[in-house]
XYZ file of C-alpha atoms in Angstrom:
699
model
C 116.558 69.126 189.262
C 116.212 72.563 187.668
C 112.447 72.053 187.506
C 112.416 71.310 191.246
C 114.360 74.504 191.963
C 111.953 76.603 189.864
C 108.968 74.972 191.592
C 110.429 75.750 195.033
C 111.358 79.340 194.165
C 107.818 80.073 192.994
C 106.445 79.921 196.574
C 107.901 80.800 199.970
C 105.547 78.215 201.516
C 107.074 75.459 199.377
C 110.586 76.504 200.298
C 109.751 76.557 204.007
C 108.136 73.124 203.783
C 111.166 71.796 201.884
C 113.599 73.257 204.447
C 111.593 71.712 207.288
C 110.782 68.295 205.828
C 114.072 67.468 204.099
C 116.135 67.367 207.347
C 113.345 65.461 209.129
C 113.210 62.752 206.453
C 117.000 62.476 206.228
C 117.275 62.309 210.016
C 114.600 59.609 210.260
C 116.259 57.518 207.539
C 119.683 57.937 209.146
C 118.348 57.003 212.584
C 116.553 53.948 211.238
C 119.626 52.780 209.323
C 122.045 53.396 212.170
C 119.706 51.742 214.672
C 119.344 48.646 212.486
C 123.107 48.435 211.965
C 124.068 49.062 215.604
C 121.416 46.678 216.940
C 122.421 43.882 214.565
C 126.152 44.354 215.172
C 125.766 44.565 218.947
C 123.453 41.532 219.135
C 125.738 39.394 216.961
C 128.804 40.368 218.977
C 127.099 39.590 222.281
C 125.729 36.258 221.027
C 129.119 35.162 219.675
C 130.836 36.170 222.904
C 128.313 34.135 224.890
C 128.532 31.004 222.747
C 132.351 31.210 222.762
C 132.247 31.267 226.566
C 129.721 28.384 226.563
C 132.055 26.298 224.391
C 134.985 27.015 226.706
C 132.947 25.897 229.734
C 131.767 22.749 227.925
C 135.367 21.863 226.966
C 136.564 22.389 230.522
C 133.755 20.202 231.923
C 134.655 17.435 229.460
C 138.310 17.727 230.515
C 137.291 17.636 234.166
C 135.346 14.383 233.589
C 138.524 12.876 232.136
C 140.638 14.173 235.023
C 138.180 12.835 237.610
C 138.258 9.412 235.961
C 142.076 9.444 235.931
C 142.262 10.574 239.561
C 139.968 7.764 240.753
C 141.901 5.082 238.835
C 145.201 6.437 240.172
C 143.679 6.266 243.642
C 142.723 2.641 242.975
C 146.256 1.923 241.702
C 147.748 3.245 244.958
C 145.149 1.562 247.180
C 145.971 -1.199 249.657
C 142.918 -3.156 248.482
C 144.345 -3.527 244.961
C 147.792 -4.478 246.259
C 146.245 -7.114 248.559
C 144.061 -8.475 245.750
C 147.085 -8.777 243.449
C 148.990 -10.699 246.159
C 145.976 -12.914 246.811
C 145.648 -12.155 250.526
C 142.934 -9.467 250.350
C 139.312 -9.672 251.416
C 138.212 -9.353 247.778
C 139.424 -11.039 244.659
C 140.893 -8.914 241.905
C 137.882 -9.467 239.615
C 135.430 -8.529 242.391
C 137.394 -5.363 243.194
C 137.505 -4.359 239.536
C 133.768 -5.034 239.079
C 132.888 -2.972 242.144
C 135.103 -0.081 240.993
C 133.687 -0.266 237.455
C 130.118 0.045 238.726
C 131.006 2.849 241.140
C 132.728 4.859 238.391
C 130.045 4.027 235.784
C 132.700 2.604 233.460
C 131.953 0.290 230.575
C 135.147 -1.700 231.170
C 137.941 -1.890 233.702
C 140.734 -4.434 233.294
C 144.294 -5.181 234.340
C 146.760 -5.523 231.455
C 150.026 -7.403 231.926
C 153.334 -6.278 230.335
C 153.158 -9.246 227.970
C 149.768 -8.087 226.703
C 151.135 -4.570 226.244
C 154.059 -5.893 224.214
C 151.654 -7.718 221.952
C 149.360 -4.725 221.418
C 150.997 -1.972 219.223
C 147.966 0.307 219.520
C 148.184 0.219 223.312
C 151.920 0.909 223.116
C 151.317 4.034 221.002
C 148.860 5.344 223.581
C 151.352 4.768 226.416
C 154.230 6.607 224.719
C 153.472 10.250 225.703
C 153.706 9.947 229.552
C 157.371 9.060 230.015
C 157.376 10.084 233.674
C 155.542 6.973 234.846
C 152.143 8.639 235.283
C 148.974 7.562 233.563
C 147.107 9.209 230.744
C 143.438 9.998 230.273
C 141.452 11.396 227.407
C 139.356 10.601 224.362
C 140.045 7.612 222.145
C 138.426 6.012 219.107
C 138.144 2.224 219.033
C 137.002 -0.094 216.279
C 134.078 -2.485 216.733
C 136.435 -5.443 217.222
C 138.422 -3.609 219.913
C 135.202 -2.621 221.690
C 133.895 -6.188 221.630
C 137.233 -7.429 222.994
C 137.003 -4.989 225.890
C 133.415 -5.834 226.893
C 130.738 -8.020 225.343
C 127.912 -6.016 223.700
C 129.945 -2.799 223.678
C 130.318 -2.826 219.877
C 126.561 -3.157 219.435
C 125.977 -0.206 221.759
C 128.439 1.894 219.765
C 126.789 1.135 216.410
C 124.722 4.106 215.138
C 122.692 4.296 211.889
C 123.496 7.489 209.973
C 120.549 9.776 209.164
C 120.084 12.028 206.175
C 120.995 15.527 207.341
C 120.383 18.773 205.398
C 123.524 20.733 204.432
C 125.859 17.872 205.438
C 128.652 16.783 203.112
C 127.727 13.859 200.796
C 128.715 10.455 202.194
C 128.278 6.797 201.210
C 128.405 5.541 204.810
C 125.251 4.131 206.342
C 126.459 3.192 209.854
C 129.025 4.364 212.367
C 130.590 1.266 213.954
C 133.482 2.875 215.785
C 133.164 4.113 219.310
C 134.434 7.279 221.036
C 135.474 6.463 224.582
C 136.713 8.410 227.582
C 139.733 6.215 228.376
C 142.253 6.148 231.228
C 145.485 4.137 231.298
C 147.153 3.958 234.740
C 150.435 1.989 235.169
C 151.313 0.032 238.334
C 155.075 -0.122 238.937
C 157.235 -1.993 241.374
C 159.786 -0.510 243.755
C 162.399 -0.350 240.980
C 160.045 1.534 238.668
C 159.403 -1.388 236.345
C 155.910 -1.746 234.919
C 154.033 -4.539 236.674
C 150.501 -4.073 235.416
C 148.336 -1.487 233.605
C 144.852 -0.429 234.665
C 142.761 0.166 231.538
C 139.324 1.685 232.123
C 136.921 3.632 229.998
C 133.422 4.813 229.237
C 131.698 4.555 225.850
C 130.302 7.977 224.793
C 128.254 6.755 221.797
C 124.610 7.219 222.762
C 125.547 8.190 226.352
C 123.357 11.196 227.266
C 124.833 11.593 230.746
C 127.935 13.718 229.933
C 126.230 16.024 227.403
C 123.194 16.548 229.646
C 125.463 17.297 232.595
C 127.420 19.831 230.523
C 124.211 21.393 229.165
C 122.668 21.775 232.634
C 125.848 23.484 233.811
C 126.279 25.783 230.793
C 122.622 26.584 230.074
C 121.055 26.755 233.494
C 117.821 28.626 234.249
C 117.878 32.284 233.212
C 120.812 32.033 230.780
C 118.597 32.050 227.647
C 115.228 33.630 226.683
C 112.178 31.881 228.062
C 111.222 28.835 226.017
C 114.735 28.476 224.538
C 117.007 25.534 225.342
C 120.729 25.306 224.679
C 122.372 22.108 223.523
C 125.736 20.312 223.708
C 126.979 17.635 221.301
C 129.950 15.285 220.950
C 130.941 14.325 217.383
C 132.925 11.333 216.171
C 134.313 12.876 212.990
C 131.156 14.600 211.647
C 128.577 12.256 213.272
C 126.614 13.143 216.404
C 127.248 10.312 218.866
C 126.013 12.069 222.037
C 123.693 15.069 221.935
C 120.660 16.743 223.428
C 119.670 18.321 220.098
C 116.211 16.976 219.265
C 114.578 15.880 216.032
C 111.076 16.963 215.067
C 109.636 13.826 216.732
C 111.418 14.578 220.014
C 114.171 11.963 219.686
C 117.812 12.831 220.208
C 119.488 13.569 216.882
C 121.981 10.671 217.144
C 123.486 9.660 213.819
C 122.895 13.046 212.178
C 125.899 14.844 210.722
C 127.328 18.327 210.972
C 126.940 20.853 208.143
C 129.635 20.911 205.477
C 131.071 24.434 206.249
C 131.609 23.469 209.893
C 133.200 20.146 208.937
C 135.662 21.825 206.566
C 136.732 24.453 209.089
C 136.917 22.331 212.252
C 137.790 18.804 211.078
C 139.790 19.640 207.956
C 141.660 22.748 209.153
C 141.531 22.213 212.914
C 140.072 25.686 213.593
C 137.268 26.733 215.902
C 133.928 27.708 214.380
C 132.035 30.589 216.077
C 129.105 31.724 213.933
C 125.533 30.988 212.924
C 125.279 27.386 211.706
C 122.577 25.006 210.470
C 122.023 22.345 213.144
C 119.855 19.328 212.113
C 116.730 21.307 211.215
C 117.278 24.967 212.058
C 119.764 27.809 212.496
C 121.661 28.083 215.764
C 124.237 30.393 217.289
C 126.900 27.704 217.361
C 130.459 27.123 218.555
C 132.530 24.083 217.551
C 136.022 23.025 218.648
C 138.101 20.046 217.477
C 138.706 17.080 219.801
C 142.013 15.198 219.881
C 142.637 11.570 220.860
C 145.266 10.181 223.226
C 147.643 9.979 220.249
C 147.053 13.645 219.281
C 144.894 12.994 216.198
C 141.686 14.962 215.449
C 138.851 12.528 216.028
C 135.794 14.732 216.293
C 134.278 17.915 217.701
C 132.483 19.335 220.714
C 129.604 21.720 220.135
C 127.658 24.205 222.265
C 124.904 26.474 220.997
C 121.332 27.709 221.166
C 118.557 28.541 218.621
C 118.875 31.789 216.655
C 115.128 32.264 216.077
C 114.241 33.962 219.446
C 116.985 36.551 218.952
C 115.929 37.224 215.362
C 112.371 37.706 216.566
C 113.552 40.080 219.296
C 115.635 41.990 216.723
C 112.629 42.391 214.403
C 110.383 43.498 217.258
C 112.968 46.079 218.312
C 113.217 47.464 214.780
C 109.408 47.589 214.462
C 109.100 49.464 217.755
C 111.784 51.955 216.769
C 110.200 52.372 213.338
C 106.795 52.972 214.925
C 108.182 55.607 217.263
C 109.955 57.344 214.373
C 106.771 57.240 212.281
C 104.730 58.828 215.081
C 107.399 61.488 215.609
C 107.518 62.188 211.869
C 103.709 62.463 211.690
C 103.503 64.855 214.642
C 106.468 66.872 213.372
C 104.961 67.018 209.880
C 101.631 68.326 211.167
C 103.391 70.932 213.289
C 105.591 71.995 210.376
C 102.642 72.328 207.972
C 100.649 74.348 210.492
C 103.613 76.531 211.372
C 104.511 77.152 207.728
C 100.916 78.064 206.874
C 100.782 80.441 209.826
C 104.062 82.066 208.800
C 103.387 82.193 205.058
C 99.845 83.586 205.281
C 100.893 87.157 206.302
C 103.647 87.117 203.684
C 101.172 86.208 200.921
C 98.853 88.943 202.157
C 101.641 91.531 202.060
C 102.574 90.357 198.567
C 99.039 90.919 197.270
C 98.892 94.432 198.813
C 102.237 95.459 197.303
C 101.147 94.278 193.828
C 97.879 96.204 194.214
C 99.686 99.430 195.197
C 102.011 98.987 192.216
C 98.887 98.888 189.988
C 97.607 102.148 191.535
C 95.005 100.772 193.945
C 94.695 102.141 197.474
C 95.192 98.995 199.590
C 96.374 98.364 203.127
C 97.621 95.186 204.843
C 95.449 95.723 207.884
C 95.474 93.809 211.186
C 97.209 90.429 211.344
C 96.246 87.677 213.799
C 99.740 87.524 215.275
C 101.940 89.534 217.586
C 105.282 88.841 215.947
C 107.688 90.935 213.877
C 105.595 90.434 210.723
C 102.595 92.042 212.416
C 104.686 95.066 213.426
C 106.188 95.188 209.946
C 102.667 95.293 208.477
C 101.646 98.119 210.842
C 104.738 100.173 210.002
C 104.242 99.529 206.290
C 100.597 100.737 206.461
C 101.698 103.813 208.438
C 104.363 104.568 205.822
C 101.783 104.332 203.044
C 99.456 106.687 204.955
C 102.226 109.262 205.423
C 103.202 109.021 201.772
C 99.578 109.670 200.753
C 99.369 112.698 203.067
C 102.584 114.174 201.699
C 101.452 113.496 198.155
C 98.175 115.336 198.766
C 100.024 118.223 200.410
C 102.349 118.539 197.457
C 99.462 118.429 195.041
C 97.656 121.218 196.933
C 100.819 123.324 197.047
C 101.335 122.841 193.333
C 97.769 123.864 192.565
C 98.095 126.993 194.675
C 101.340 127.928 193.005
C 99.911 127.396 189.556
C 96.945 129.646 190.348
C 99.257 132.428 191.516
C 101.373 132.046 188.420
C 98.332 132.241 186.179
C 97.035 135.415 187.958
C 100.327 137.170 187.358
C 100.894 135.889 183.840
C 99.473 139.021 182.191
C 101.562 141.462 184.223
C 104.690 139.426 184.501
C 105.057 138.162 180.992
C 108.704 139.086 181.014
C 109.247 136.734 183.984
C 107.647 133.734 182.333
C 110.919 132.002 181.751
C 111.952 132.617 185.343
C 108.645 131.328 186.584
C 108.985 128.242 184.403
C 112.412 127.671 185.888
C 110.935 128.116 189.380
C 108.201 125.648 188.573
C 110.780 123.146 187.337
C 112.772 123.660 190.528
C 109.603 123.218 192.573
C 108.868 119.937 190.847
C 112.381 118.821 191.559
C 111.937 119.848 195.209
C 108.647 117.950 195.378
C 110.293 114.800 194.012
C 113.186 115.232 196.434
C 110.750 115.730 199.333
C 108.838 112.603 198.415
C 112.079 110.652 198.233
C 113.182 111.993 201.618
C 109.823 111.149 203.181
C 110.021 107.611 201.841
C 113.532 107.289 203.194
C 112.450 108.676 206.570
C 109.553 106.240 206.803
C 111.825 103.374 205.801
C 114.302 104.457 208.504
C 111.555 104.439 211.136
C 110.459 100.999 209.955
C 114.006 99.697 210.085
C 114.537 101.166 213.555
C 111.349 99.545 214.791
C 112.347 96.161 213.432
C 115.837 96.470 214.891
C 114.344 97.361 218.253
C 112.148 94.282 218.166
C 114.944 91.974 217.074
C 117.126 93.130 219.992
C 115.489 90.594 222.304
C 114.342 87.665 220.099
C 115.147 85.143 222.751
C 112.781 86.777 225.235
C 109.986 86.992 222.646
C 110.382 83.321 221.643
C 110.481 82.202 225.260
C 107.406 84.249 226.151
C 105.369 82.911 223.263
C 106.371 79.300 223.839
C 105.454 79.529 227.519
C 102.174 81.223 226.577
C 101.407 78.427 224.110
C 102.202 75.809 226.735
C 100.018 77.555 229.374
C 97.176 78.025 226.892
C 97.186 74.446 225.669
C 97.418 73.057 229.182
C 97.170 69.239 229.091
C 96.881 69.363 225.269
C 100.554 70.314 225.064
C 101.584 66.732 225.990
C 102.061 65.516 222.364
C 104.512 68.356 221.695
C 105.928 68.686 225.201
C 109.374 67.493 224.045
C 109.468 70.109 221.265
C 108.266 72.882 223.616
C 110.860 71.875 226.212
C 113.524 71.808 223.500
C 112.679 75.382 222.396
C 112.662 76.629 226.002
C 115.922 74.805 226.724
C 117.621 76.328 223.668
C 116.414 79.854 224.511
C 117.541 79.373 228.108
C 120.826 78.123 226.726
C 121.243 81.413 224.751
C 120.422 83.456 227.834
C 122.646 81.299 230.024
C 125.514 81.683 227.566
C 125.112 85.483 227.605
C 124.927 85.466 231.424
C 128.045 83.312 231.575
C 129.926 85.651 229.266
C 128.808 88.643 231.336
C 130.327 87.083 234.450
C 133.751 87.411 232.858
C 133.134 91.133 232.063
C 132.641 92.007 235.734
C 136.259 93.091 235.998
C 135.575 95.838 233.543
C 132.629 97.397 235.267
C 130.877 95.050 237.706
C 131.453 94.958 241.424
C 132.513 91.768 243.162
C 129.883 90.559 245.661
C 130.962 90.720 249.294
C 132.199 87.535 250.979
C 130.359 86.409 254.124
C 130.925 83.553 256.526
C 128.552 80.792 255.438
C 127.621 77.283 256.624
C 128.760 74.950 253.829
C 126.413 72.165 254.993
C 123.421 74.480 254.727
C 124.405 75.560 251.220
C 124.879 71.907 250.211
C 121.484 70.949 251.673
C 119.763 73.821 249.810
C 121.514 72.782 246.602
C 120.275 69.217 247.027
C 116.700 70.501 247.064
C 117.330 72.533 243.876
C 118.738 69.625 241.858
C 116.487 66.914 243.300
C 113.989 67.121 240.420
C 116.698 66.923 237.741
C 118.252 63.862 239.436
C 114.915 62.093 239.966
C 114.015 62.696 236.325
C 116.958 60.524 235.255
C 116.563 58.002 238.084
C 119.754 59.109 239.869
C 120.161 58.915 243.655
C 122.030 61.546 245.683
C 123.705 60.459 248.926
C 124.963 63.293 251.151
C 127.526 63.056 253.953
C 127.798 66.600 255.372
C 130.468 66.591 258.085
C 132.014 70.069 257.721
C 131.958 72.185 260.916
C 133.886 75.317 259.918
C 132.239 78.436 258.449
C 133.748 79.615 255.161
C 133.896 83.135 253.713
C 132.262 82.944 250.289
C 129.409 84.241 248.179
C 126.459 81.956 248.875
C 124.753 82.250 245.492
C 127.947 81.731 243.497
C 129.025 78.711 245.559
C 125.570 77.243 245.134
C 125.986 77.749 241.359
C 129.241 75.737 241.526
C 127.578 72.834 243.385
C 124.601 72.792 241.016
C 126.950 72.697 238.037
C 129.002 69.799 239.476
C 125.912 67.762 240.458
C 124.207 68.251 237.084
C 127.429 67.337 235.263
C 127.617 64.145 237.351
C 123.996 63.334 236.518
C 124.468 63.970 232.778
C 127.627 61.831 232.648
C 125.665 58.578 233.122
C 122.792 57.368 230.986
C 121.795 54.650 233.471
C 120.594 55.439 237.027
C 123.551 55.786 239.413
C 124.275 56.946 242.970
C 125.997 60.349 243.267
C 127.837 61.201 246.495
C 128.083 64.715 247.949
C 130.557 64.965 250.870
C 131.746 67.914 252.972
C 134.469 67.791 255.607
C 136.996 69.997 257.384
C 140.389 70.142 255.715
C 143.800 71.751 256.144
C 145.847 72.597 253.049
C 149.274 74.078 252.543
C 149.078 77.209 250.363
C 152.360 78.562 248.907
C 153.340 81.810 250.662
C 150.588 81.445 253.287
C 151.400 78.182 255.066
C 148.786 75.715 256.322
C 145.249 77.125 256.101
C 142.054 75.818 257.664
C 139.271 75.234 255.206
C 136.512 72.942 253.996
C 136.641 70.328 251.247
C 133.621 69.450 249.100
C 133.558 66.278 247.019
C 131.120 65.300 244.252
C 131.640 61.700 243.069
C 129.828 59.677 240.417
C 130.437 56.120 239.109
C 130.008 57.239 235.483
C 132.198 56.521 232.427
C 135.070 58.705 233.647
C 137.390 60.888 231.579
C 140.567 60.358 229.624
C 143.781 62.236 230.464
C 143.331 64.574 227.489
C 139.823 65.562 228.649
C 140.967 66.065 232.271
C 143.691 68.461 231.141
C 141.167 70.706 229.356
C 138.054 70.251 231.484
C 138.316 73.768 233.046
C 139.136 75.550 229.752
C 136.426 77.952 228.510
C 134.313 76.646 225.606
C 135.686 73.107 225.960
C 132.861 70.569 226.209
C 132.297 66.866 225.481
C 128.520 67.221 225.155
C 126.897 68.204 221.898
C 124.532 70.683 223.585
C 127.072 72.030 226.101
C 128.459 75.572 226.110
C 131.805 74.696 227.669
C 131.550 77.521 230.240
C 130.066 75.783 233.309
C 133.275 74.366 234.770
C 135.344 77.382 233.669
C 132.976 79.676 235.567
C 132.948 77.322 238.562
C 136.754 77.356 238.612
C 136.720 81.163 238.489
C 134.234 81.406 241.382
C 136.254 79.015 243.565
C 139.626 80.614 242.818
C 138.220 84.114 243.280
C 137.964 83.386 247.008
C 141.433 81.807 247.217
C 140.182 78.220 246.891
C 141.041 75.482 244.453
C 139.129 72.984 242.305
C 140.441 69.727 240.818
C 139.263 66.469 239.293
C 140.301 62.818 239.608
C 138.968 60.454 236.962
C 139.824 57.331 234.971
C 137.902 55.835 232.046
C 135.405 53.328 233.342
C 136.159 54.144 237.027
C 133.993 57.250 237.597
C 134.866 60.877 238.421
C 135.484 62.837 241.659
C 135.533 66.665 241.735
C 137.372 68.249 244.726
C 136.554 71.823 245.836
C 138.647 73.330 248.627
C 137.700 76.697 250.198
C 139.699 78.538 252.902
C 137.882 79.721 255.985
C 139.121 83.264 255.269
C 138.741 84.319 251.643
C 141.968 85.456 249.972
C 141.615 85.993 246.185
C 144.515 84.607 244.149
C 145.827 85.241 240.647
C 144.188 82.098 239.285
C 141.012 83.980 238.292
C 143.042 86.323 236.111
C 144.491 83.305 234.297
C 140.987 81.897 233.776
C 139.779 85.214 232.320
C 142.800 85.349 230.044
C 141.926 81.849 228.752
C 138.388 83.037 227.990
C 139.633 86.099 226.081
C 142.073 83.956 224.096
C 139.244 81.541 223.250
C 136.989 84.405 222.148
C 139.813 85.827 219.997
C 140.349 82.465 218.334
C 136.619 82.021 217.778
C 136.187 85.450 216.119
C 139.380 85.383 214.017
C 138.866 84.260 210.368
C 140.120 80.768 209.656
C 142.561 79.827 206.943
C 139.702 78.415 204.921
C 137.617 81.562 205.022
C 134.817 82.674 207.299
């Protein structure tokens, strides 16, 4: 580290390059890191929010299928056709009615169970226990192969699924899934006394049934919900086995019989918790959401899944990072070239001055000469050369005077021997005077040099601005690669000048004269202002909508009021990063002013649908030097408030976070300055006092 310091101190060029490149590299690294972190965090949060919502929709659709099935069986239970068939006097037999209803509802079985059969079936009794109010129940149920075969021939064979080897699934010795998950509805038929007569038992086998999952998928993942070429999927699990899914294997088949990954199984099936995260699904990584499914008896019997592939979003994330990295690399390259060129241009005159000073110290007659720049270093070189010329002239004059004096002394030596000592003393005094004169001349030249430099430094902002504009005009179209940097320099210089102008507005009470108020057309001023800010609004894609309905003339200062409107419109434009519509409205208004009664006036509104402001910000928005923008001066709204109140008007703001902001400006038709401007000035002076006072930690 010490070696690096010595290496940097040995050359001003190295130090300048270090001071320029170190912040650039640190800034680029920080931007790249923050961008990667923010992009990853934001993408993950959005993806998890979406898949959580997809799972909720899928669960609700599954519940709605169960409710629809229950509603239709309850309708059948209350129907006249069923009552007639049970009594034997209907147009259809009971079996024909049940077969027709089963086909219409796409059920795998529909039967009528007598009370005696219920008494002899403990499993059916357990499922009928929850609804004690006489209504039916509907939901998911798991039935063994024997129960399925008893309900409908061939149903057990349809439910049988061979289990497939699945990566990342928990180890298992099972080779087949013989049980069946069914969507089952039990609807009781009771007599007039409320006694159970019969029970309608109907259901639909979900093993291998693609209809429900495809219907849910089409509803949840319709066109436009996912990136092009990406398809979402929905799955029903019996325990950890996929019994109905639209997830595909590599050969295009549905992934029936595959099993869920072990982490998902432990969290959802073992602990009964939802799983919202990235998960391995059959053969790849998905953004996945799982929720446990409960049977009619309240036991966990499986899961429902909704998700979509993670690969397209990872690819988009990498492309975004590459694009950002490319932009940063180009910016760093351009900035590096500009820094190297600027440092060489700045260090070259310094090295030249250094060589001349060393040469003069060795006794050589050297001069810096003309430099190819018009900056302070060039003027410093000219003044330094002029100082050296004057020192040489004075040195020669002193030498000539000394020679003359010595000749006179020598001519009088013979006759004035007795005054030799006095003459020697005079000579010594003369030498002292010569040294003093040389010192005074050097100090005088140094004073002139210092005064010249001070004079030039008085207006650095103007010099910088002039040179930057000259560079931009000279380069013409070639300035495009560095247009942002040129605009930044101009903006910062204009910011310095604007800050000084703003501060001078508050010093008017000490020596300036208030401009005269004249009756002005507010609509005309607003229309002129719209033309002035149109370019700034178009640059950010904002749209300005004007509704100018004021009819009364108002006494004001046209230029100052226009400054207020420009400030409010630009603040509204800068409040929103996305293109928005800004409204500018004028209308006649009457306001009650304490001590003056109701006064006719005009109200001006500037509204934007931006992010709004908190209560703490609203309370300080008109305080001098208070700003929420990094590049703001904090004087724009304070000055606007002073201009409005100087004519007896008032300015206020209404805003809520996320609901936009509305600025209200009210001006009386006849100007009547109030004491509010004095309060605003006092706030400014207090702020300046606080800013210039040393802090407790040292200044």
